[in-house]
Short mmCIF file of C-alpha atoms and ligand atoms in Angstrom, two decimals:
data_model
loop_
_atom_site.label_atom_id
_atom_site.label_comp_id
_atom_site.label_asym_id
_atom_site.label_seq_id
_atom_site.Cartn_x
_atom_site.Cartn_y
_atom_site.Cartn_z
CA UNK A 30 10.25 5.62 -6.68
CA UNK A 31 13.54 5.49 -4.84
CA UNK A 32 13.29 4.70 -1.14
CA UNK A 33 16.36 6.48 0.15
CA UNK A 34 17.12 5.69 3.78
CA UNK A 35 20.89 6.02 3.45
CA UNK A 36 22.55 7.55 6.51
CA UNK A 37 19.50 7.46 8.76
CA UNK A 38 19.81 6.18 12.33
CA UNK A 39 17.23 3.62 13.46
CA UNK A 40 16.52 1.86 16.74
CA UNK A 41 14.65 -1.43 16.33
CA UNK A 42 13.47 -3.52 19.29
CA UNK A 43 12.98 -7.29 19.39
CA UNK A 44 15.55 -8.06 16.70
CA UNK A 45 16.97 -11.30 18.10
CA UNK A 46 14.86 -13.38 15.74
CA UNK A 47 11.74 -13.35 13.61
CA UNK A 48 10.36 -10.23 11.96
CA UNK A 49 12.65 -7.91 13.93
CA UNK A 50 15.81 -9.52 12.60
CA UNK A 51 14.46 -9.19 9.06
CA UNK A 52 13.60 -5.53 9.65
CA UNK A 53 17.03 -4.63 10.98
CA UNK A 54 18.85 -6.54 8.23
CA UNK A 55 16.71 -4.87 5.55
CA UNK A 56 17.36 -1.42 7.00
CA UNK A 57 21.09 -2.19 7.11
CA UNK A 58 21.02 -3.16 3.41
CA UNK A 59 19.39 0.23 2.73
CA UNK A 60 22.35 2.01 4.33
CA UNK A 61 20.71 2.72 7.69
CA UNK A 62 22.81 2.83 10.86
CA UNK A 63 21.05 0.26 13.01
CA UNK A 64 20.70 0.03 16.76
CA UNK A 65 19.38 -3.36 17.80
CA UNK A 66 17.62 -3.86 21.13
CA UNK A 67 16.65 -7.25 22.52
CA UNK A 68 16.26 -8.97 25.87
CA UNK A 69 18.07 -12.11 24.67
CA UNK A 70 21.85 -11.64 24.61
CA UNK A 71 22.47 -14.84 22.66
CA UNK A 72 20.00 -14.04 19.88
CA UNK A 73 21.16 -10.44 19.77
CA UNK A 74 24.72 -11.66 19.19
CA UNK A 75 23.51 -13.73 16.21
CA UNK A 76 21.83 -10.65 14.76
CA UNK A 77 25.02 -8.66 15.38
CA UNK A 78 27.03 -11.27 13.44
CA UNK A 79 24.56 -11.00 10.54
CA UNK A 80 24.91 -7.21 10.56
CA UNK A 81 28.73 -7.59 10.56
CA UNK A 82 28.39 -9.57 7.34
CA UNK A 83 26.15 -6.90 5.82
CA UNK A 84 28.61 -4.11 6.71
CA UNK A 85 27.68 -0.60 7.74
CA UNK A 86 27.38 0.95 11.18
CA UNK A 87 25.53 -0.99 13.84
CA UNK A 88 25.30 -1.39 17.60
CA UNK A 89 23.51 -3.98 19.70
CA UNK A 90 22.13 -3.42 23.18
CA UNK A 91 20.83 -6.07 25.53
CA UNK A 92 17.79 -4.42 27.07
CA UNK A 93 14.43 -5.42 28.47
CA UNK A 94 12.10 -2.74 27.14
CA UNK A 95 10.09 -2.96 30.38
CA UNK A 96 13.07 -1.44 32.24
CA UNK A 97 12.75 2.36 32.04
CA UNK A 98 16.29 3.05 33.33
CA UNK A 99 17.89 0.65 30.86
CA UNK A 100 15.80 2.04 27.99
CA UNK A 101 16.92 5.58 28.89
CA UNK A 102 20.56 4.48 29.08
CA UNK A 103 20.40 2.81 25.66
CA UNK A 104 18.84 5.88 24.05
CA UNK A 105 21.44 8.15 25.74
CA UNK A 106 24.23 5.93 24.37
CA UNK A 107 22.76 6.10 20.86
CA UNK A 108 22.52 9.90 21.01
CA UNK A 109 26.09 10.15 22.32
CA UNK A 110 27.44 7.93 19.56
CA UNK A 111 25.38 8.92 16.53
CA UNK A 112 23.96 12.32 17.50
CA UNK A 113 20.46 11.66 16.19
CA UNK A 114 17.58 9.16 16.03
CA UNK A 115 15.57 9.20 12.82
CA UNK A 116 13.49 6.07 13.30
CA UNK A 117 12.21 3.93 16.16
CA UNK A 118 10.58 0.60 15.33
CA UNK A 119 8.84 -0.91 18.35
CA UNK A 120 8.78 -4.46 17.04
CA UNK A 121 9.40 -6.37 20.30
CA UNK A 122 6.34 -8.25 21.47
CA UNK A 123 5.20 -11.37 23.28
CA UNK A 124 2.11 -13.55 23.28
CA UNK A 125 0.34 -15.03 26.27
CA UNK A 126 -2.53 -17.15 25.09
CA UNK A 127 -5.45 -18.60 26.98
CA UNK A 128 -9.19 -18.16 27.31
CA UNK A 129 -9.97 -15.30 29.64
CA UNK A 130 -11.56 -17.40 32.38
CA UNK A 131 -8.29 -19.33 32.68
CA UNK A 132 -5.88 -16.45 32.18
CA UNK A 133 -3.58 -15.82 35.13
CA UNK A 134 -2.60 -12.34 36.22
CA UNK A 135 1.10 -12.91 35.57
CA UNK A 136 0.42 -13.64 31.89
CA UNK A 137 -1.86 -10.62 31.61
CA UNK A 138 0.72 -8.32 33.23
CA UNK A 139 3.64 -9.75 31.25
CA UNK A 140 1.93 -9.31 27.89
CA UNK A 141 0.79 -5.76 28.65
CA UNK A 142 4.12 -4.76 30.17
CA UNK A 143 6.16 -5.86 27.16
CA UNK A 144 3.76 -4.94 24.37
CA UNK A 145 2.25 -1.74 25.74
CA UNK A 146 4.45 -0.38 28.50
CA UNK A 147 7.64 -1.30 26.62
CA UNK A 148 6.39 0.57 23.57
CA UNK A 149 5.51 3.58 25.73
CA UNK A 150 8.92 3.61 27.43
CA UNK A 151 10.80 3.41 24.13
CA UNK A 152 8.72 6.20 22.60
CA UNK A 153 9.11 8.44 25.63
CA UNK A 154 12.87 7.95 25.60
CA UNK A 155 13.41 8.96 21.94
CA UNK A 156 11.07 11.96 21.89
CA UNK A 157 13.55 14.55 23.26
CA UNK A 158 16.02 13.75 20.43
CA UNK A 159 13.31 13.73 17.77
CA UNK A 160 11.87 17.00 19.06
CA UNK A 161 15.32 18.63 18.99
CA UNK A 162 15.72 17.44 15.39
CA UNK A 163 12.17 18.53 14.59
CA UNK A 164 11.75 15.25 12.75
CA UNK A 165 11.31 11.57 13.47
CA UNK A 166 9.42 8.42 12.61
CA UNK A 167 7.96 5.96 15.10
CA UNK A 168 6.47 2.65 13.95
CA UNK A 169 4.71 0.36 16.41
CA UNK A 170 3.97 -3.33 15.87
CA UNK A 171 0.31 -3.92 16.61
CA UNK A 172 -1.36 -7.03 15.18
CA UNK A 173 -4.42 -8.03 13.20
CA UNK A 174 -5.64 -9.18 16.63
CA UNK A 175 -5.86 -5.47 17.50
CA UNK A 176 -8.66 -5.26 14.91
CA UNK A 177 -10.29 -8.66 15.38
CA UNK A 178 -9.20 -10.97 18.22
CA UNK A 179 -8.80 -14.71 17.76
CA UNK A 180 -9.85 -17.33 20.32
CA UNK A 181 -7.57 -17.26 23.35
CA UNK A 182 -5.96 -13.92 22.51
CA UNK A 183 -7.65 -11.80 25.20
CA UNK A 184 -4.41 -10.54 26.75
CA UNK A 185 -2.49 -10.22 23.50
CA UNK A 186 -5.31 -8.66 21.48
CA UNK A 187 -6.13 -6.09 24.14
CA UNK A 188 -2.46 -5.13 24.51
CA UNK A 189 -2.13 -4.68 20.73
CA UNK A 190 -5.38 -2.71 20.46
CA UNK A 191 -3.95 -0.48 23.17
CA UNK A 192 -0.74 -0.09 21.15
CA UNK A 193 -2.83 1.07 18.18
CA UNK A 194 -4.71 3.60 20.30
CA UNK A 195 -1.52 4.75 22.04
CA UNK A 196 -0.07 5.31 18.56
CA UNK A 197 -2.91 7.68 17.68
CA UNK A 198 -2.58 9.47 21.02
CA UNK A 199 1.14 10.02 20.50
CA UNK A 200 0.72 11.05 16.86
CA UNK A 201 -1.77 13.65 18.05
CA UNK A 202 0.83 15.19 20.36
CA UNK A 203 3.98 15.33 18.24
CA UNK A 204 2.81 16.74 14.90
CA UNK A 205 4.22 20.20 15.74
CA UNK A 206 7.72 18.66 15.73
CA UNK A 207 7.18 16.86 12.40
CA UNK A 208 7.26 13.48 14.12
CA UNK A 209 4.97 10.84 12.63
CA UNK A 210 3.73 7.81 14.56
CA UNK A 211 2.06 4.82 12.93
CA UNK A 212 1.16 1.27 13.84
CA UNK A 213 0.93 -1.75 11.58
CA UNK A 214 -1.13 -4.90 11.94
CA UNK A 215 0.54 -8.05 10.59
CA UNK A 216 -1.71 -11.04 10.02
CA UNK A 217 -0.04 -14.43 9.98
CA UNK A 218 3.73 -14.47 9.55
CA UNK A 219 5.29 -17.83 10.50
CA UNK A 220 7.90 -17.26 13.24
CA UNK A 221 8.86 -18.97 16.47
CA UNK A 222 6.08 -16.89 18.07
CA UNK A 223 3.40 -18.97 16.32
CA UNK A 224 4.89 -21.80 14.20
CA UNK A 225 2.00 -21.44 11.72
CA UNK A 226 3.85 -23.31 8.97
CA UNK A 227 4.49 -26.30 11.23
CA UNK A 228 0.81 -26.98 11.99
CA UNK A 229 -1.02 -30.01 10.62
CA UNK A 230 -2.22 -29.41 7.06
CA UNK A 231 -5.87 -29.17 8.13
CA UNK A 232 -5.03 -26.59 10.79
CA UNK A 233 -2.96 -24.60 8.30
CA UNK A 234 -5.81 -24.71 5.78
CA UNK A 235 -8.28 -23.42 8.35
CA UNK A 236 -6.10 -20.36 8.95
CA UNK A 237 -5.18 -19.85 5.29
CA UNK A 238 -8.89 -19.88 4.48
CA UNK A 239 -9.18 -16.58 6.39
CA UNK A 240 -6.81 -14.84 3.97
CA UNK A 241 -7.85 -13.12 0.75
CA UNK A 242 -4.28 -13.66 -0.46
CA UNK A 243 -4.18 -17.31 0.51
CA UNK A 244 -0.58 -17.50 1.70
CA UNK A 245 1.38 -16.85 4.87
CA UNK A 246 2.86 -13.40 5.16
CA UNK A 247 6.62 -13.15 4.79
CA UNK A 248 8.89 -11.35 7.21
CA UNK A 249 10.07 -9.35 4.20
CA UNK A 250 6.48 -8.10 3.65
CA UNK A 251 6.73 -6.33 7.00
CA UNK A 252 10.30 -5.13 6.42
CA UNK A 253 9.26 -3.58 3.09
CA UNK A 254 6.40 -1.72 4.78
CA UNK A 255 8.80 -0.43 7.42
CA UNK A 256 11.16 0.89 4.74
CA UNK A 257 8.33 2.72 2.99
CA UNK A 258 6.94 4.19 6.23
CA UNK A 259 10.44 5.28 7.26
CA UNK A 260 11.06 7.00 3.92
CA UNK A 261 10.34 10.57 2.87
CA UNK A 262 7.53 9.22 0.66
CA UNK A 263 5.45 8.47 3.77
CA UNK A 264 5.86 11.88 5.38
CA UNK A 265 2.12 12.68 5.26
CA UNK A 266 0.98 9.48 7.02
CA UNK A 267 0.49 9.61 10.77
CA UNK A 268 -1.78 8.15 13.43
CA UNK A 269 -2.78 5.16 11.31
CA UNK A 270 -3.04 1.42 11.86
CA UNK A 271 -1.98 -0.25 8.62
CA UNK A 272 -3.54 -3.65 7.93
CA UNK A 273 -0.86 -5.94 6.48
CA UNK A 274 -2.71 -9.21 6.83
CA UNK A 275 -3.19 -10.47 3.28
CA UNK A 276 -6.74 -9.20 3.25
CA UNK A 277 -8.32 -10.65 6.39
CA UNK A 278 -10.91 -7.86 6.33
CA UNK A 279 -11.54 -7.77 2.59
CA UNK A 280 -14.30 -10.32 2.24
CA UNK A 281 -16.46 -12.49 4.48
CA UNK A 282 -15.43 -15.92 3.17
CA UNK A 283 -12.10 -15.62 1.30
CA UNK A 284 -12.21 -19.32 0.38
CA UNK A 285 -15.19 -18.74 -1.96
CA UNK A 286 -12.96 -17.04 -4.52
CA UNK A 287 -10.50 -19.94 -4.39
CA UNK A 288 -13.26 -22.51 -4.80
CA UNK A 289 -14.59 -20.57 -7.79
CA UNK A 290 -11.08 -20.33 -9.27
CA UNK A 291 -10.57 -24.06 -8.66
CA UNK A 292 -13.89 -24.86 -10.37
CA UNK A 293 -12.71 -22.84 -13.36
CA UNK A 294 -9.46 -24.84 -13.43
CA UNK A 295 -7.47 -21.74 -12.47
CA UNK A 296 -6.34 -22.73 -8.97
CA UNK A 297 -5.39 -25.99 -7.26
CA UNK A 298 -6.65 -25.98 -3.68
CA UNK A 299 -4.92 -29.28 -2.93
CA UNK A 300 -1.40 -28.17 -3.74
CA UNK A 301 -1.72 -24.54 -2.70
CA UNK A 302 0.19 -23.45 0.39
N1 NAD B 423 4.43 -13.28 13.53
C1 NAD B 423 3.18 -12.86 13.35
O1 NAD B 423 2.35 -13.50 12.68
C2 NAD B 423 2.74 -11.56 13.97
C3 NAD B 423 1.42 -11.14 13.75
C4 NAD B 423 1.00 -9.93 14.30
C5 NAD B 423 1.88 -9.17 15.05
N2 NAD B 423 3.15 -9.60 15.25
C6 NAD B 423 4.02 -8.76 16.07
O2 NAD B 423 5.27 -8.56 15.41
C7 NAD B 423 6.32 -8.46 16.37
C8 NAD B 423 7.41 -9.49 16.07
O3 NAD B 423 6.82 -10.79 16.10
P1 NAD B 423 7.66 -12.13 15.79
O4 NAD B 423 6.68 -13.12 15.30
O5 NAD B 423 8.88 -11.81 15.02
O6 NAD B 423 8.07 -12.54 17.29
P2 NAD B 423 9.32 -13.39 17.85
O7 NAD B 423 8.86 -14.01 19.11
O8 NAD B 423 9.90 -14.25 16.77
O9 NAD B 423 10.39 -12.25 18.18
C9 NAD B 423 10.16 -11.32 19.22
C10 NAD B 423 11.48 -10.69 19.64
O10 NAD B 423 11.21 -9.76 20.69
C11 NAD B 423 12.17 -9.95 21.73
N3 NAD B 423 11.62 -9.52 23.02
C12 NAD B 423 10.61 -10.12 23.71
N4 NAD B 423 10.42 -9.49 24.87
C13 NAD B 423 11.29 -8.46 24.92
C14 NAD B 423 11.58 -7.46 25.88
N5 NAD B 423 10.93 -7.40 27.06
N6 NAD B 423 12.55 -6.56 25.61
C15 NAD B 423 13.23 -6.62 24.44
N7 NAD B 423 13.03 -7.56 23.51
C16 NAD B 423 12.05 -8.48 23.74
C17 NAD B 423 12.46 -11.45 21.68
O11 NAD B 423 13.68 -11.77 22.34
C18 NAD B 423 12.48 -11.70 20.18
O12 NAD B 423 13.76 -11.46 19.61
C19 NAD B 423 5.66 -8.67 17.74
O13 NAD B 423 5.35 -7.43 18.32
C20 NAD B 423 4.38 -9.41 17.39
O14 NAD B 423 3.38 -9.25 18.36
C21 NAD B 423 3.59 -10.78 14.74
#
């Protein structure tokens, strides 16, 4: 199967670091014209330098996705320059952890404004172009926490569950224009958002024990999914939430399989990730 994205125009938010930077670099390698959106000018510049090295057409826009006017201006600039928008990846997101009885309103509002309202504003802004084209792909970063929250994730998990439901709502409106809208639910990908791979070994093990594939996810795992969902091969998928968590829902106690494999001399729990 050949995933041909050559010549498409994509807007990706939250590309200053982490998964977003990997997504935009991967799309660029596939011949996509990339439009990078991030609130951090310094990190955006680093991503721009990486895209310079990779070659191909790219533009970077400093933009807080909570700002409707700025979002509209960015999308207008993209339309003026490239004439079309094939793909929007709403990757930008923030966490705001804390048990609910200690959660302050500012954290609650911040997390929902970036994760949910920002996603809404970006989607709303690209829809006129996609409707004119009678085609388009929108991919929204949810989280495994949208399916099953973790302790202290009340604000984050509810915002991501809302992103997943918003995705279905939007998909249900834009089918007549051949626009598909999907969300994806990453599990545990070490980034500066979570620093999973810098935890004490025991703390890492406790989290890895929740994974059927007992390893951290890679940023490239998400970028590969994005490429597939953006391709013509995924044209019949819409309104879904795709679990990309290494099998957090597959089995009740993932560690049992590893203990059995270790007992059979087929797996070394001590040296595994
Ligand atoms: N890393 C994981 O394990 C994981 C798991 C599930 C879901 N996710 C989701 O994947 C996405 C990327 O996560 P990550 O780990 O790469 O995060 P990250 O913190 O490394 O990167 C987030 C990026 O979003 C940008 N951003 C934040 N607020 C913004 C705003 N208001 N406007 C524009 N840009 C903004 C940041 O500047 C940064 O470049 C997020 O939506 C996150 O919730 C990540």
